[in-house]
Amino acid sequence: MEANGMAGKHGLEGDADLQFLLNGGELIKIRSTSWKKNRFFKLQEDCKTMWHESRKIFKKNQTFSIDDIDSVRMGRQSEGLNKHTDTSVEEQCFSIIFKARKKNLDLMAPSREEAKRWVSGLNKIINNLHNLSRQQKSEHWIINCMRKADKNEDNKMTLKELKHFLRQINIEVDDTYAADIFKRCDKSNSGSLEGSEIKHFYDLLTHREEIDVIYGKYAETEGQMSTRDLLNFLLNEQREQASFEDALKLIEKYEMDGTAKEKKHMTKDGFLMFLVQEEGSIFNPAHKHVYQDMSQPLNHYYISSSHNTYLMEDQLKGPSSTEAYIKVLMKSCRCVELDCWDGANGEPVIYHGYTLTSKVLFRDVIKAIKDFAFKTSDYPVILSLENHCSVDQQKLMAHHLISMLGDALVTKPLGNTMPTNFPSPEELKGKFLIKGKRLNKLDAVFTNSNTIEEDTVSEEDEAADCKENGQKAKSKKSKIKLAKELSDIVIYCKSVHFNGFEHAKDNQAFYEMSSFKESKAFNLAETSATAFMHHNMDKLSRIYPAGSRTDSSNYNPVPMWNVGCQIVALNFQTPSKEMYLNQGRFLPNGFCGYILKPEFQRSLSSQFDPNTLTRGPWLKRKIFHVMVISAQQLPKINKDKQKSIVDPLVRVGDLRCPSRQRQQGDTPHKQQWVQPHVESDIPV
């Protein structure tokens, strides 16, 4: 079990920052203006776990895994540090941001130099773990589970500890079977496993019988894979466009046995190493970078979009936070929502109106957006304003947007003449667009007729829908006064009410866009799919979840993409199948938040209808053969029950169009050592 620490240290042996973390030091933990406590922190010897002291009676020692850290931020870049510390200690502060919904850890070091060393050291460890191969990560995880099972920390494993370990990794075995495995490994008959015996147990556990089968099928040269054998595997099994030279490069890169490498052969260990690297992934490595044409009009792209971005949890009493904006922007979300209301002291705030959700200052949100908008993607960010503010506070909103975003804010059309189409994501790199109400047409910018100081406009459709859902009974056609200053910075995304596709075609300019609640959008997608798609060929559409989804659940985004809707807004704060689909949609093209729509959703001659799939260039019948070889490191659903075991259910399907949806599955089943296996042919 000692190898666990080496995985964390790999490549960092002798590093001064690593040694600094291992020695540890005093930091001030900050929770509020009045709660600031000295705590000792240090990295444990496994180089994977941070330990810190606690004054809680029953939790004197607390730890968290490096794997749980999402990022480390230098300076006062968290909501807590911004609120509870002074600017004078900016360079002493740093925050540890955790994955999922775990609260940030806000800390202050005694000096700027020490803060830098903490941040530098933690980032090195995090990057080191991220750069481990999948094989190393798998070994790392298993050995870490072994360590947790070793209750008395004697680097030995008793039968009781072995059974505890198996439950940790979701393997359920009866006592007789566990005892048999234990006996096979306990060569010394000492009643515990140690040293080479643990290694033998580990080898039994990680043996991949399904890999033996596929390797044996192609290893036709002295019991090993020759370069030609490997090429046959790549061509016939992987269906790759590979050459003899490609196969040879893989052997040179992944084969660990020197004798085999000299013969230009690949052993089973080298083959397994190759399979768990990027070259063996189903994801095309070329798509890890921006590869699509980014010079087409903005409305020709699907745009990763968030709904009620400010919320960390549900929509009734959950907290609002700048952290929520940072999290979605770091996931390359390119359209965020701001629900703006009058706040105290003349400062507008953002929260979910008519609910118990907490409030966050508008200016703090804009600062967070400015700081993090382009960390993971250079392409434009749309700020979708739901405006409920008085004219005076609207003017202050416009002031904050213009002064804080500066030249990055689009305040007039690109070029010197009235545009007839959207600019491209490439032209808008590093820019912010405001989506909201506008008092007049865009051509007023060029005709010197932009003189209206303020006027009444209809409320945003989503705001009206919220009231209609009973959060506050008012007329759906309520009006608000709109300040000229806020109106003038709405350029390419002017919000208008939708009155039908024909009306939009005849009366709406390209920059005038509508928002649709999910029920209306789904109905239009079902009854008028082709018309909806044509509408989206020269305009933008935004879809948002029903107001009744108070738990921040999500709708299926696929039918909306099928009719070409660009801004399909989801609740990013809620892990769900729908968010996994969204993640999959935007993973290619460099994870930049923009995906070019297929040609048949951009061509005016297209008659594509996802509900009927008549003949056309979009209809190319193929058989998609899927073999799910195995599943590993399955997470426990119920972590409170130590003896709970995950019984895997594997589903593989094509979810793109209703008329083509196919799913194959395997019923849940308990297994001993055997890994889940599914093999299916799916017509797509």
XYZ file of C-alpha atoms in Angstrom, residues 96-472:
377
model
C -9.739 26.151 -2.045
C -12.738 25.504 -4.306
C -14.277 22.057 -3.995
C -16.191 20.032 -6.541
C -19.972 19.551 -6.296
C -21.719 21.563 -3.567
C -19.110 21.472 -0.824
C -18.421 24.934 0.604
C -15.250 26.828 -0.320
C -12.396 26.912 2.162
C -11.291 30.550 2.557
C -7.830 30.970 4.071
C -5.297 33.668 4.882
C -1.545 33.037 5.245
C 0.795 35.039 7.507
C 2.524 36.534 4.466
C 2.266 36.955 0.700
C 5.189 34.546 0.173
C 3.576 31.772 2.217
C 0.242 32.214 0.425
C 2.033 31.824 -2.904
C 3.755 28.640 -1.709
C 0.479 27.109 -0.538
C -1.199 27.884 -3.869
C 1.794 26.776 -5.942
C 2.204 23.538 -3.989
C -1.469 22.609 -4.110
C -1.670 23.329 -7.835
C 1.358 21.117 -8.460
C -0.230 18.216 -6.558
C -3.590 18.709 -8.308
C -1.993 18.859 -11.756
C 0.126 15.837 -10.938
C -2.938 13.766 -10.060
C -4.829 15.015 -13.133
C -1.944 13.968 -15.352
C -1.914 10.386 -14.134
C -2.935 7.877 -16.782
C -6.278 6.131 -16.373
C -4.384 2.995 -15.379
C -2.506 4.922 -12.695
C -5.735 6.558 -11.496
C -7.402 3.159 -11.232
C -4.463 1.757 -9.254
C -4.389 4.947 -7.176
C -8.085 4.585 -6.314
C -7.841 0.897 -5.412
C -4.782 1.396 -3.218
C -6.460 4.373 -1.525
C -9.502 2.177 -0.745
C -7.118 -0.454 0.672
C -5.573 2.194 2.883
C -9.018 3.219 4.200
C -9.849 -0.420 4.922
C -6.612 -0.803 6.926
C -8.243 0.395 10.146
C -5.252 -0.064 12.463
C -2.805 1.318 9.839
C -0.366 -1.598 10.154
C -0.010 -2.054 6.370
C -1.605 -5.481 6.717
C -5.069 -6.666 5.754
C -7.143 -9.064 7.853
C -10.141 -10.961 6.505
C -12.464 -8.431 8.172
C -10.574 -5.540 6.567
C -10.613 -7.313 3.197
C -14.420 -7.597 3.325
C -14.672 -3.903 4.262
C -12.423 -3.037 1.319
C -14.565 -5.048 -1.120
C -17.682 -3.175 0.002
C -15.859 0.116 -0.580
C -15.236 -0.784 -4.221
C -18.791 -2.118 -4.754
C -18.020 -5.833 -4.790
C -20.438 -7.985 -2.820
C -19.271 -11.473 -1.902
C -20.479 -14.009 0.634
C -18.272 -14.917 3.584
C -17.226 -18.244 2.072
C -16.040 -16.656 -1.179
C -14.191 -13.871 0.664
C -12.496 -16.422 2.899
C -11.469 -18.452 -0.162
C -9.866 -15.424 -1.845
C -8.147 -14.533 1.417
C -6.778 -18.066 1.830
C -5.435 -18.117 -1.751
C -3.440 -14.952 -1.041
C -2.324 -15.715 2.544
C 0.730 -17.792 1.563
C 2.311 -17.312 5.003
C -0.800 -18.566 6.859
C -0.399 -15.625 9.226
C -4.071 -14.609 9.208
C -3.301 -11.315 7.474
C -2.052 -10.198 4.077
C 1.077 -8.107 3.754
C 3.726 -7.210 1.193
C 3.681 -9.573 -1.795
C 0.440 -11.161 -0.568
C -1.367 -7.845 -0.907
C 0.204 -7.515 -4.363
C -1.153 -10.978 -5.260
C -4.607 -9.965 -3.994
C -4.377 -6.741 -6.010
C -3.446 -8.685 -9.173
C -6.430 -11.000 -8.687
C -8.698 -8.029 -8.200
C -7.521 -6.081 -11.249
C -7.236 -9.006 -13.649
C -9.211 -8.109 -16.789
C -10.451 -11.351 -18.313
C -12.251 -9.483 -21.100
C -8.911 -7.948 -22.154
C -7.390 -11.427 -22.297
C -10.069 -12.393 -24.824
C -9.559 -9.467 -27.177
C -5.764 -9.597 -26.860
C -5.723 -13.328 -27.563
C -7.813 -12.794 -30.686
C -5.199 -10.500 -32.272
C -1.897 -11.620 -30.676
C -0.876 -13.989 -33.458
C 2.924 -13.576 -33.324
C 4.778 -15.602 -30.681
C 1.896 -15.001 -28.264
C 2.268 -11.235 -28.651
C 0.902 -8.531 -30.925
C 3.211 -7.658 -33.785
C 2.916 -4.236 -35.396
C 0.756 -5.849 -38.088
C -1.439 -7.548 -35.441
C -1.961 -4.235 -33.658
C -2.824 -2.569 -36.963
C -5.442 -5.270 -37.615
C -6.952 -4.508 -34.199
C -7.065 -0.773 -34.957
C -8.653 -1.308 -38.383
C -11.099 -4.125 -37.620
C -12.014 -3.659 -33.961
C -11.576 0.084 -33.451
C -12.609 1.031 -37.017
C -9.833 3.621 -37.101
C -8.105 5.056 -40.123
C -4.660 3.885 -39.058
C -1.403 3.042 -40.822
C 1.458 0.661 -40.063
C 3.423 3.693 -38.828
C 0.593 4.615 -36.417
C 0.663 1.134 -34.888
C 4.455 1.267 -34.568
C 4.258 4.631 -32.755
C 1.803 3.140 -30.228
C 4.204 0.284 -29.495
C 7.077 2.720 -29.022
C 4.955 4.849 -26.717
C 3.222 2.260 -24.516
C 5.215 -0.974 -24.561
C 7.175 -1.319 -21.308
C 9.013 -4.570 -22.058
C 12.344 -3.760 -23.727
C 12.669 -7.133 -25.499
C 9.174 -6.900 -26.960
C 9.780 -3.298 -28.028
C 12.937 -4.336 -29.872
C 10.884 -6.887 -31.805
C 8.271 -4.170 -32.457
C 5.771 -6.252 -30.476
C 3.162 -5.250 -27.904
C 2.625 -7.374 -24.791
C -0.686 -7.618 -22.966
C 0.506 -5.093 -20.354
C 1.439 -2.637 -23.126
C -1.921 -3.259 -24.801
C -3.800 -2.540 -21.577
C -1.751 0.625 -21.072
C -2.694 1.769 -24.592
C -6.410 1.039 -24.084
C -6.687 3.325 -21.059
C -4.975 6.295 -22.751
C -6.544 8.990 -24.933
C -5.643 7.041 -28.085
C -7.991 4.292 -26.908
C -10.822 6.680 -26.016
C -14.075 6.888 -27.953
C -13.631 10.678 -27.943
C -11.764 11.986 -30.980
C -8.544 13.655 -29.700
C -8.733 16.154 -32.608
C -11.944 17.526 -31.061
C -10.207 18.489 -27.818
C -9.335 21.754 -29.570
C -11.531 24.179 -31.510
C -11.853 22.533 -34.932
C -15.143 23.882 -36.275
C -15.648 26.947 -38.465
C -16.167 29.785 -35.972
C -16.682 32.495 -38.623
C -20.396 31.889 -39.234
C -23.207 34.065 -37.777
C -23.786 33.645 -34.035
C -27.223 32.061 -34.533
C -25.655 29.153 -36.447
C -24.317 27.707 -33.183
C -25.680 25.893 -30.164
C -24.631 27.980 -27.150
C -24.028 26.467 -23.707
C -26.550 28.284 -21.491
C -27.484 28.484 -17.826
C -30.837 29.251 -16.174
C -31.098 31.079 -12.831
C -27.312 31.078 -12.824
C -27.050 32.813 -9.447
C -28.581 29.867 -7.545
C -26.483 27.202 -5.854
C -29.460 24.977 -5.007
C -33.275 25.127 -5.310
C -35.400 28.073 -6.445
C -37.390 28.649 -3.258
C -34.880 29.081 -0.445
C -31.462 28.228 -1.875
C -28.480 30.587 -1.620
C -27.586 33.042 -4.395
C -23.857 33.483 -4.930
C -21.212 34.900 -7.243
C -19.621 31.464 -6.898
C -22.455 30.003 -8.978
C -21.458 32.261 -11.902
C -17.802 31.322 -11.545
C -18.608 27.593 -11.588
C -20.679 27.723 -14.797
C -18.216 30.031 -16.578
C -15.393 27.637 -15.734
C -17.511 24.954 -17.434
C -17.511 27.163 -20.574
C -21.147 28.225 -20.200
C -21.571 31.170 -22.599
C -24.982 32.540 -21.584
C -25.742 33.377 -17.955
C -28.899 34.787 -16.404
C -29.208 37.761 -14.043
C -32.564 38.360 -12.274
C -32.231 41.993 -11.212
C -34.262 43.705 -8.456
C -34.086 46.927 -6.474
C -31.757 46.559 -3.484
C -30.954 48.511 -0.348
C -28.896 51.712 -0.497
C -29.731 52.175 -4.167
C -27.689 49.094 -5.215
C -29.462 46.533 -7.456
C -29.378 42.904 -6.327
C -29.799 39.519 -7.973
C -32.062 36.794 -6.578
C -35.136 34.726 -7.433
C -37.980 37.202 -6.883
C -40.896 36.453 -4.544
C -38.946 33.637 -2.845
C -36.667 33.134 0.163
C -33.499 32.770 -1.904
C -30.674 34.977 -0.654
C -29.510 38.116 -2.493
C -26.196 39.041 -4.056
C -25.119 42.489 -5.259
C -25.353 43.072 -9.026
C -21.942 44.746 -9.075
C -20.323 41.759 -7.313
C -21.783 39.431 -9.944
C -20.474 41.593 -12.804
C -17.005 41.626 -11.217
C -17.027 37.821 -10.924
C -18.210 37.470 -14.521
C -15.498 39.830 -15.760
C -12.790 37.944 -13.846
C -13.789 34.431 -14.970
C -15.672 34.760 -18.276
C -12.752 33.894 -20.524
C -10.667 31.541 -18.381
C -11.746 28.401 -20.292
C -13.094 29.896 -23.541
C -12.377 33.078 -25.511
C -15.758 33.110 -27.207
C -18.492 35.660 -26.359
C -20.584 35.579 -23.198
C -24.249 36.655 -23.270
C -25.642 38.300 -20.128
C -29.376 37.590 -20.111
C -31.047 40.299 -17.998
C -34.410 39.770 -16.343
C -35.000 43.348 -15.281
C -37.379 44.232 -12.403
C -35.566 47.380 -11.255
C -36.645 51.003 -10.970
C -35.249 53.438 -13.542
C -32.653 54.814 -11.101
C -31.262 51.386 -10.299
C -31.339 50.439 -13.994
C -29.085 53.432 -14.664
C -26.713 52.141 -12.001
C -26.810 48.667 -13.610
C -25.807 50.233 -16.948
C -23.039 52.191 -15.201
C -21.629 49.025 -13.581
C -21.759 47.114 -16.881
C -20.031 49.861 -18.873
C -17.426 50.839 -16.261
C -16.532 47.317 -15.140
C -16.608 45.476 -18.479
C -15.050 48.347 -20.417
C -14.167 47.725 -24.059
C -15.192 44.070 -23.737
C -18.867 45.157 -23.626
C -20.499 45.457 -27.064
C -22.245 48.868 -26.984
C -22.772 49.339 -30.728
C -22.907 47.124 -33.821
C -19.622 46.033 -35.318
C -18.800 48.090 -38.427
C -20.052 51.476 -39.591
C -23.332 50.465 -41.239
C -26.532 48.839 -40.050
C -25.900 45.062 -39.998
C -28.234 42.539 -41.625
C -26.900 39.513 -39.788
C -25.125 38.481 -36.601
C -21.362 38.741 -36.273
C -19.527 35.458 -35.723
C -18.162 34.028 -32.465
C -14.699 34.626 -33.922
C -15.437 38.352 -34.408
C -16.861 38.543 -30.882
C -13.985 36.844 -29.080
C -13.509 38.269 -25.588
C -16.761 40.258 -25.818
C -19.912 40.516 -23.697
C -23.400 40.826 -25.227
C -26.402 42.070 -23.270
C -29.748 40.361 -23.804
C -32.718 42.425 -22.669
C -35.385 44.933 -23.626
C -34.637 47.852 -25.964
C -36.682 51.043 -26.430
C -36.236 51.310 -30.200
C -34.865 49.629 -33.291
C -31.135 49.081 -33.661
C -30.876 51.343 -36.716
C -31.486 54.301 -34.365
C -27.758 54.011 -33.553
C -26.998 55.174 -37.121
C -29.855 57.654 -37.672
C -29.333 59.927 -34.640
C -32.919 59.214 -33.538
C -31.838 57.541 -30.310
C -33.175 60.321 -28.064
C -35.820 58.606 -25.876
C -34.750 58.999 -22.225
C -37.065 56.311 -20.813
C -40.280 54.585 -21.749
C -42.534 51.696 -20.838
C -41.895 48.226 -22.255
C -43.503 44.862 -21.636
C -41.869 42.700 -19.005
C -39.654 39.758 -19.975
C -41.727 36.683 -20.856
C -40.027 34.585 -18.178
C -40.758 37.189 -15.495
C -44.420 37.202 -16.512
C -44.507 33.399 -16.438
C -43.124 33.360 -12.909
C -45.958 35.611 -11.762
C -48.458 33.498 -13.645
C -47.217 30.462 -11.694
C -48.545 32.042 -8.520
C -45.386 33.504 -7.030
C -47.213 36.801 -7.114
